[in-house]
Tab-separated table of C-alpha atoms in Angstrom:
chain	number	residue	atom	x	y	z
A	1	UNK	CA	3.485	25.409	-25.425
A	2	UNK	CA	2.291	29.098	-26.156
A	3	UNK	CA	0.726	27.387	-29.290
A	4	UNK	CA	-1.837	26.068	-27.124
A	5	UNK	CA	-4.676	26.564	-25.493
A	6	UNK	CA	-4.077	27.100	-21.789
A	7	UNK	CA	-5.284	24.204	-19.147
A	8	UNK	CA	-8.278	26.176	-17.390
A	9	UNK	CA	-8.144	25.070	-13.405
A	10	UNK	CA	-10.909	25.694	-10.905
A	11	UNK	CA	-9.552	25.189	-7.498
A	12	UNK	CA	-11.647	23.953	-4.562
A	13	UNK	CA	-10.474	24.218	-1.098
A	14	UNK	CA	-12.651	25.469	1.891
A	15	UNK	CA	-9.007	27.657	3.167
A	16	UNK	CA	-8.471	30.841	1.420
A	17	UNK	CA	-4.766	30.816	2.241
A	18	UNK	CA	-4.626	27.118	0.696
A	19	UNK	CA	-6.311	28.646	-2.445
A	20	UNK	CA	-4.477	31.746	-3.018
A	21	UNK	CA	-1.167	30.224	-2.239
A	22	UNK	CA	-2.260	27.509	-5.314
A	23	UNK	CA	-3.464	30.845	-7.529
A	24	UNK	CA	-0.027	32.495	-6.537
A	25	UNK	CA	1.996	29.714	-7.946
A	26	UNK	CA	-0.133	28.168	-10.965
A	27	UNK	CA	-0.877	31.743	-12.400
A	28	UNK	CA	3.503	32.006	-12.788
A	29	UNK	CA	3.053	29.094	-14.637
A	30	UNK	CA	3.637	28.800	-18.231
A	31	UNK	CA	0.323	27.517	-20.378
A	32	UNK	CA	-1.859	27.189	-16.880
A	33	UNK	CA	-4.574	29.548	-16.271
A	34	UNK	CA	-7.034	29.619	-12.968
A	35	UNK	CA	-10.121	30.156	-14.164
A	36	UNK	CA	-12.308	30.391	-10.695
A	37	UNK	CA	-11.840	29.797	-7.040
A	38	UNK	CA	-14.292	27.529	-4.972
A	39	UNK	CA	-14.746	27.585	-1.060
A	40	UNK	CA	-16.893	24.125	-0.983
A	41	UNK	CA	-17.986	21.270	-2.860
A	42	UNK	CA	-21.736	22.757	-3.623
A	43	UNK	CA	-19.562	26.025	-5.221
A	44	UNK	CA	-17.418	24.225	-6.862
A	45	UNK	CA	-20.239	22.082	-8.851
A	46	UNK	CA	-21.660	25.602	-9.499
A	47	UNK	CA	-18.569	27.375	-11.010
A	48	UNK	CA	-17.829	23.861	-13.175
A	49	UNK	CA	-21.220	25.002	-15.156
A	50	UNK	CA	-19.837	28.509	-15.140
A	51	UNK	CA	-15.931	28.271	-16.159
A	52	UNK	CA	-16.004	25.067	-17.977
A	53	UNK	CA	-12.109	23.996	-16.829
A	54	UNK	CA	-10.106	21.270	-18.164
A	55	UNK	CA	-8.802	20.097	-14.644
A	56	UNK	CA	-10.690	20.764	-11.178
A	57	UNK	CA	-8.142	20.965	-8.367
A	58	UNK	CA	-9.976	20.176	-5.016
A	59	UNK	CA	-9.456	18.944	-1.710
A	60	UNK	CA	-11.943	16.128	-0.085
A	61	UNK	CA	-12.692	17.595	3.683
A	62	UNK	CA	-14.891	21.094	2.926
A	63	UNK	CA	-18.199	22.328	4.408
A	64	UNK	CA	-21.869	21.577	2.680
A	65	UNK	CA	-20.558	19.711	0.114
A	66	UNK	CA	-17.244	17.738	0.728
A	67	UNK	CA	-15.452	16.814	-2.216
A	68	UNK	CA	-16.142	13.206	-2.444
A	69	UNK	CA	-20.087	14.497	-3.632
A	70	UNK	CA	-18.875	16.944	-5.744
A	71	UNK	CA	-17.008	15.127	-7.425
A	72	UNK	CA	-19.784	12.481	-8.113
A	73	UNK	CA	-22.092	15.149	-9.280
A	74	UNK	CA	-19.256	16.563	-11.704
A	75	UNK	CA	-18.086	13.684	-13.119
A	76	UNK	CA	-21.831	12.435	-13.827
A	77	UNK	CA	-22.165	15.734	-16.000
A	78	UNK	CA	-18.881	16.600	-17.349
A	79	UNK	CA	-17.216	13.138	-17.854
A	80	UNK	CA	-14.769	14.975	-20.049
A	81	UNK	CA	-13.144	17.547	-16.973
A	82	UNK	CA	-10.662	16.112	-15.045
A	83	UNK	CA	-10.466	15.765	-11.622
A	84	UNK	CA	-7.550	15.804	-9.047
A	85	UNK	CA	-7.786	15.326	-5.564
A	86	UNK	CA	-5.539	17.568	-3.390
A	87	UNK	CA	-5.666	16.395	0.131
A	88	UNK	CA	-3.383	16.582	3.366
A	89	UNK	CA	-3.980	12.970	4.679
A	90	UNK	CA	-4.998	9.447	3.847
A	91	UNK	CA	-8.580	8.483	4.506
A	92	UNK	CA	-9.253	5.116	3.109
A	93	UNK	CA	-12.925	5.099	2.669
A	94	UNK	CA	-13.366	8.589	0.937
A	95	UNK	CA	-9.925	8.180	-1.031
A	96	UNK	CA	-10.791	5.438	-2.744
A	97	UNK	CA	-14.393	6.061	-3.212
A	98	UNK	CA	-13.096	9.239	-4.873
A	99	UNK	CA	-11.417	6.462	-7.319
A	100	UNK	CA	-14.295	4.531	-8.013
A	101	UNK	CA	-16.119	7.683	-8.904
A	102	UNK	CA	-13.578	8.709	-11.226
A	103	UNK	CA	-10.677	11.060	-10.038
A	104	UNK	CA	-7.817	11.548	-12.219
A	105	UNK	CA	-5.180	11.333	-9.433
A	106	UNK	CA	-4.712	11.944	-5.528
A	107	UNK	CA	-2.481	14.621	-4.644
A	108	UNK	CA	-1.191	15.341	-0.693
A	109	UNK	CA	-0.375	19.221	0.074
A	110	UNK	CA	2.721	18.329	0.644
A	111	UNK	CA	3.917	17.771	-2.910
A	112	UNK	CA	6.516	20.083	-4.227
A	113	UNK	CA	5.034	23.083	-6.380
A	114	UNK	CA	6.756	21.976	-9.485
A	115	UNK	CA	5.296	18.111	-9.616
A	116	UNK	CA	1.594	20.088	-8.683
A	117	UNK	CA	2.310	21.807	-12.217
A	118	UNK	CA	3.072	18.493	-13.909
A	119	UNK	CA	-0.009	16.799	-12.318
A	120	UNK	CA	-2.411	19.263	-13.595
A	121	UNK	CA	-0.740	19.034	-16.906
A	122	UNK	CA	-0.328	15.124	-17.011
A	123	UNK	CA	-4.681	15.266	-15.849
A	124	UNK	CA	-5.432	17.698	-18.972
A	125	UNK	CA	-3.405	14.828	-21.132
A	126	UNK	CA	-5.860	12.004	-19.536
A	127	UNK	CA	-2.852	10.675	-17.922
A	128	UNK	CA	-2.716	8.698	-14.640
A	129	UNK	CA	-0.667	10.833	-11.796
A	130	UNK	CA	-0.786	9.718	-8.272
A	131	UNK	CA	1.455	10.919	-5.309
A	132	UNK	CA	4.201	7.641	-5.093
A	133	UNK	CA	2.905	7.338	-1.106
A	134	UNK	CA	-0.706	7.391	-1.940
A	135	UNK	CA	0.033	5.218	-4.748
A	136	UNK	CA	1.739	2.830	-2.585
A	137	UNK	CA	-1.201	3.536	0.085
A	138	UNK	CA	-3.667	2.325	-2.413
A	139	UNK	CA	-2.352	-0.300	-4.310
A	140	UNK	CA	-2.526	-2.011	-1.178
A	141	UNK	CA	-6.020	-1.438	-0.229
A	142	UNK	CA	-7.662	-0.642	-3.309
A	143	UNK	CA	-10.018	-3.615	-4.433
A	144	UNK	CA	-13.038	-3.008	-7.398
A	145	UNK	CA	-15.931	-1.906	-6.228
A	146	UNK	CA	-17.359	-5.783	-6.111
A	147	UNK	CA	-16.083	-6.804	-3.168
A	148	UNK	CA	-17.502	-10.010	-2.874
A	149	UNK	CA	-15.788	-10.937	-5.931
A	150	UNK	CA	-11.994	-12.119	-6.548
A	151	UNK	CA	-10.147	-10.158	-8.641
A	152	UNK	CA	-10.357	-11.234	-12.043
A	153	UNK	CA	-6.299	-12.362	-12.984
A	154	UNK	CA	-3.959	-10.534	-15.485
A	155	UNK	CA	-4.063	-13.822	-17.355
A	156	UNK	CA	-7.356	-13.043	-19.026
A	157	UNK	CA	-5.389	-10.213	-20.666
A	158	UNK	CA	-4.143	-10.839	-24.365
A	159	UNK	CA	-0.361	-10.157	-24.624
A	160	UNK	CA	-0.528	-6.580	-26.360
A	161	UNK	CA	-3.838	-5.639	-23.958
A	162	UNK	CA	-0.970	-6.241	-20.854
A	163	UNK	CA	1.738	-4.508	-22.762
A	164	UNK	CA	-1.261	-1.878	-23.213
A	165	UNK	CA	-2.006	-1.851	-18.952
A	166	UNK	CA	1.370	-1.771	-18.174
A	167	UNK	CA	2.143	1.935	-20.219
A	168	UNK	CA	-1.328	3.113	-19.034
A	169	UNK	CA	0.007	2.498	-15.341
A	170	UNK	CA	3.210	4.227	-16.097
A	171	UNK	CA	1.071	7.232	-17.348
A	172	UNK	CA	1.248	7.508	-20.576
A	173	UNK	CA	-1.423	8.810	-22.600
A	174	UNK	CA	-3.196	7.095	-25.303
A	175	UNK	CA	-1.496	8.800	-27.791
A	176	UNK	CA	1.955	8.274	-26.029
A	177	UNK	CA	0.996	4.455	-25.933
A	178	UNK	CA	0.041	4.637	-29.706
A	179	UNK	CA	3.943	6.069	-30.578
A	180	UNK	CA	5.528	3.749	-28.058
A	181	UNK	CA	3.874	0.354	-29.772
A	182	UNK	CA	3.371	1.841	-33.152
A	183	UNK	CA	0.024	1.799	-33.333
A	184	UNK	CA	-2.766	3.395	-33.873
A	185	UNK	CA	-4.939	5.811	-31.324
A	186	UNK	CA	-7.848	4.169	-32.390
A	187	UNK	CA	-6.697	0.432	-31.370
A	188	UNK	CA	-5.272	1.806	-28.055
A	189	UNK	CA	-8.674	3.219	-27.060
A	190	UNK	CA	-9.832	-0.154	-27.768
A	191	UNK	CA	-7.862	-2.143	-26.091
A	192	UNK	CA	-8.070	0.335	-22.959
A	193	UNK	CA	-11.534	-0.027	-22.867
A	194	UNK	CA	-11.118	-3.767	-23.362
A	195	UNK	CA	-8.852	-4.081	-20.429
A	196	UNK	CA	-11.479	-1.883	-17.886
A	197	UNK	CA	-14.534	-4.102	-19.330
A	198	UNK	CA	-12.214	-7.621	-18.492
A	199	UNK	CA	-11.456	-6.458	-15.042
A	200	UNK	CA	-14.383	-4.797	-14.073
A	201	UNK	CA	-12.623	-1.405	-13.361
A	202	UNK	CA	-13.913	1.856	-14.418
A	203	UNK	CA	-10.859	4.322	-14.611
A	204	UNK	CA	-7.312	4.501	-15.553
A	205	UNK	CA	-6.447	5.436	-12.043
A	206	UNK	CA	-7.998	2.067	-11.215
A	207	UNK	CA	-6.012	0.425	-13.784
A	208	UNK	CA	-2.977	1.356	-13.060
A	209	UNK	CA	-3.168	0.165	-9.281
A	210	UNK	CA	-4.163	-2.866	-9.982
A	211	UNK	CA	-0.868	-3.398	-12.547
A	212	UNK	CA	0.602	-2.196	-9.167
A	213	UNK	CA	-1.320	-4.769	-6.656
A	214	UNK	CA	-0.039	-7.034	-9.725
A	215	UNK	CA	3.520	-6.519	-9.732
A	216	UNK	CA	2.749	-5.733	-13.953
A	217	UNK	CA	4.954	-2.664	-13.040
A	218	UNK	CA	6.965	-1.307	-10.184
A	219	UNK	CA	5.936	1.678	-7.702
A	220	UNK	CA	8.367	4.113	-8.441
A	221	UNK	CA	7.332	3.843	-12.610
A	222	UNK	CA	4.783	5.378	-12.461
């Protein structure tokens, strides 16, 4: 790993003991570097301009911005930086509207410090990584963003494009998928963007709970 660049993380929580007892623990970590510290969501859209990082940590519940706007108005101008959502409880409404508006994974505080390092890390690989509970949580509840639509079937997949759906749940990366069924990057990219145009989802997060609401793969594989 000391080959490569380091993952640059901006955390955003409105409680400075929160944030300094993430910068405690991710700057001991090997090939992680924090690369700013935001108190709210209008900061934290600030300092994304400023540092540039590869993954923004950041809760949803903060003062004059909360992180559900923030992370619209981030992912509208940096498409590329990553977003995780690092929350202490389950709010349906702003949880999954953090989905539709492109989160890389939801988080709760409560996760052990080590799988927080292999989040950030799986986010900075485009990977899918979602707390197993909140995974659960929203598999369940999740539906696309037309709701007066039914859910288009896994049937209208081709055989490889569900073979493709079922690794991208499991969170591997496109590259990882490529090795796995020995082909090219290029044709996985297509057929992941095939598979989010035929179900009318926008994300990999969003794929990969609806292979969960689909049985296409079980909860704890992923």
């Amino acid at each position: 790993m000391a080959d490569q660049p380091a993952i640059r993380v901006l955390l955003v929580d409105d409680h400075q003991m929160v944030r300094q007892g993430l910068l405690y623990f991710l700057s001991a970590q090997e090939g992680i570097e924090v690369v700013g510290q935001a108190e709210n969501g209008l900061q934290a859209v600030t300092m994304v301009e400023e540092t540039r990082p590869d993954v923004v940590l950041m809760d949803l519940a903060m003062p004059e911005m909360d992180g559900l706007e923030a992370l619209r108005r981030i992912k509208a101008d940096h498409a590329d930086i990553e977003v995780l959502v690092l929350t202490s409880f389950v709010d349906d409404e702003k949880v999954l509207a953090a989905i539709e508006h492109g989160a890389s994974g939801y988080l709760m505080k409560d996760i052990k410090p080590g799988e927080l390092a292999r989040a950030i890390r799986a986010a900075a690989r485009g990977e899918v990584y979602l707390h197993p509970e909140a995974a659960r949580h929203l598999a369940q509840t999740h539906h696309p963003g037309a709701s007066d639509r039914e859910e288009p079937s896994p049937a209208i997949l081709t055989e490889r494009e569900r073979e493709v759906l079922e690794l991208v749940a499991r969170g591997l990366s496109n590259q990882d998928i490529a090795d796995t069924l020995t082909i090219t990057l290029k044709t996985v990219k297509t057929h992941v963007s095939n598979i989010l145009h035929k179900l009318g989802l926008e994300s990999r997060v969003q794929a990969a709970l609806y292979a969960l609401r689909h049985n296409l793969v079980p909860f704890d594989e992923i």
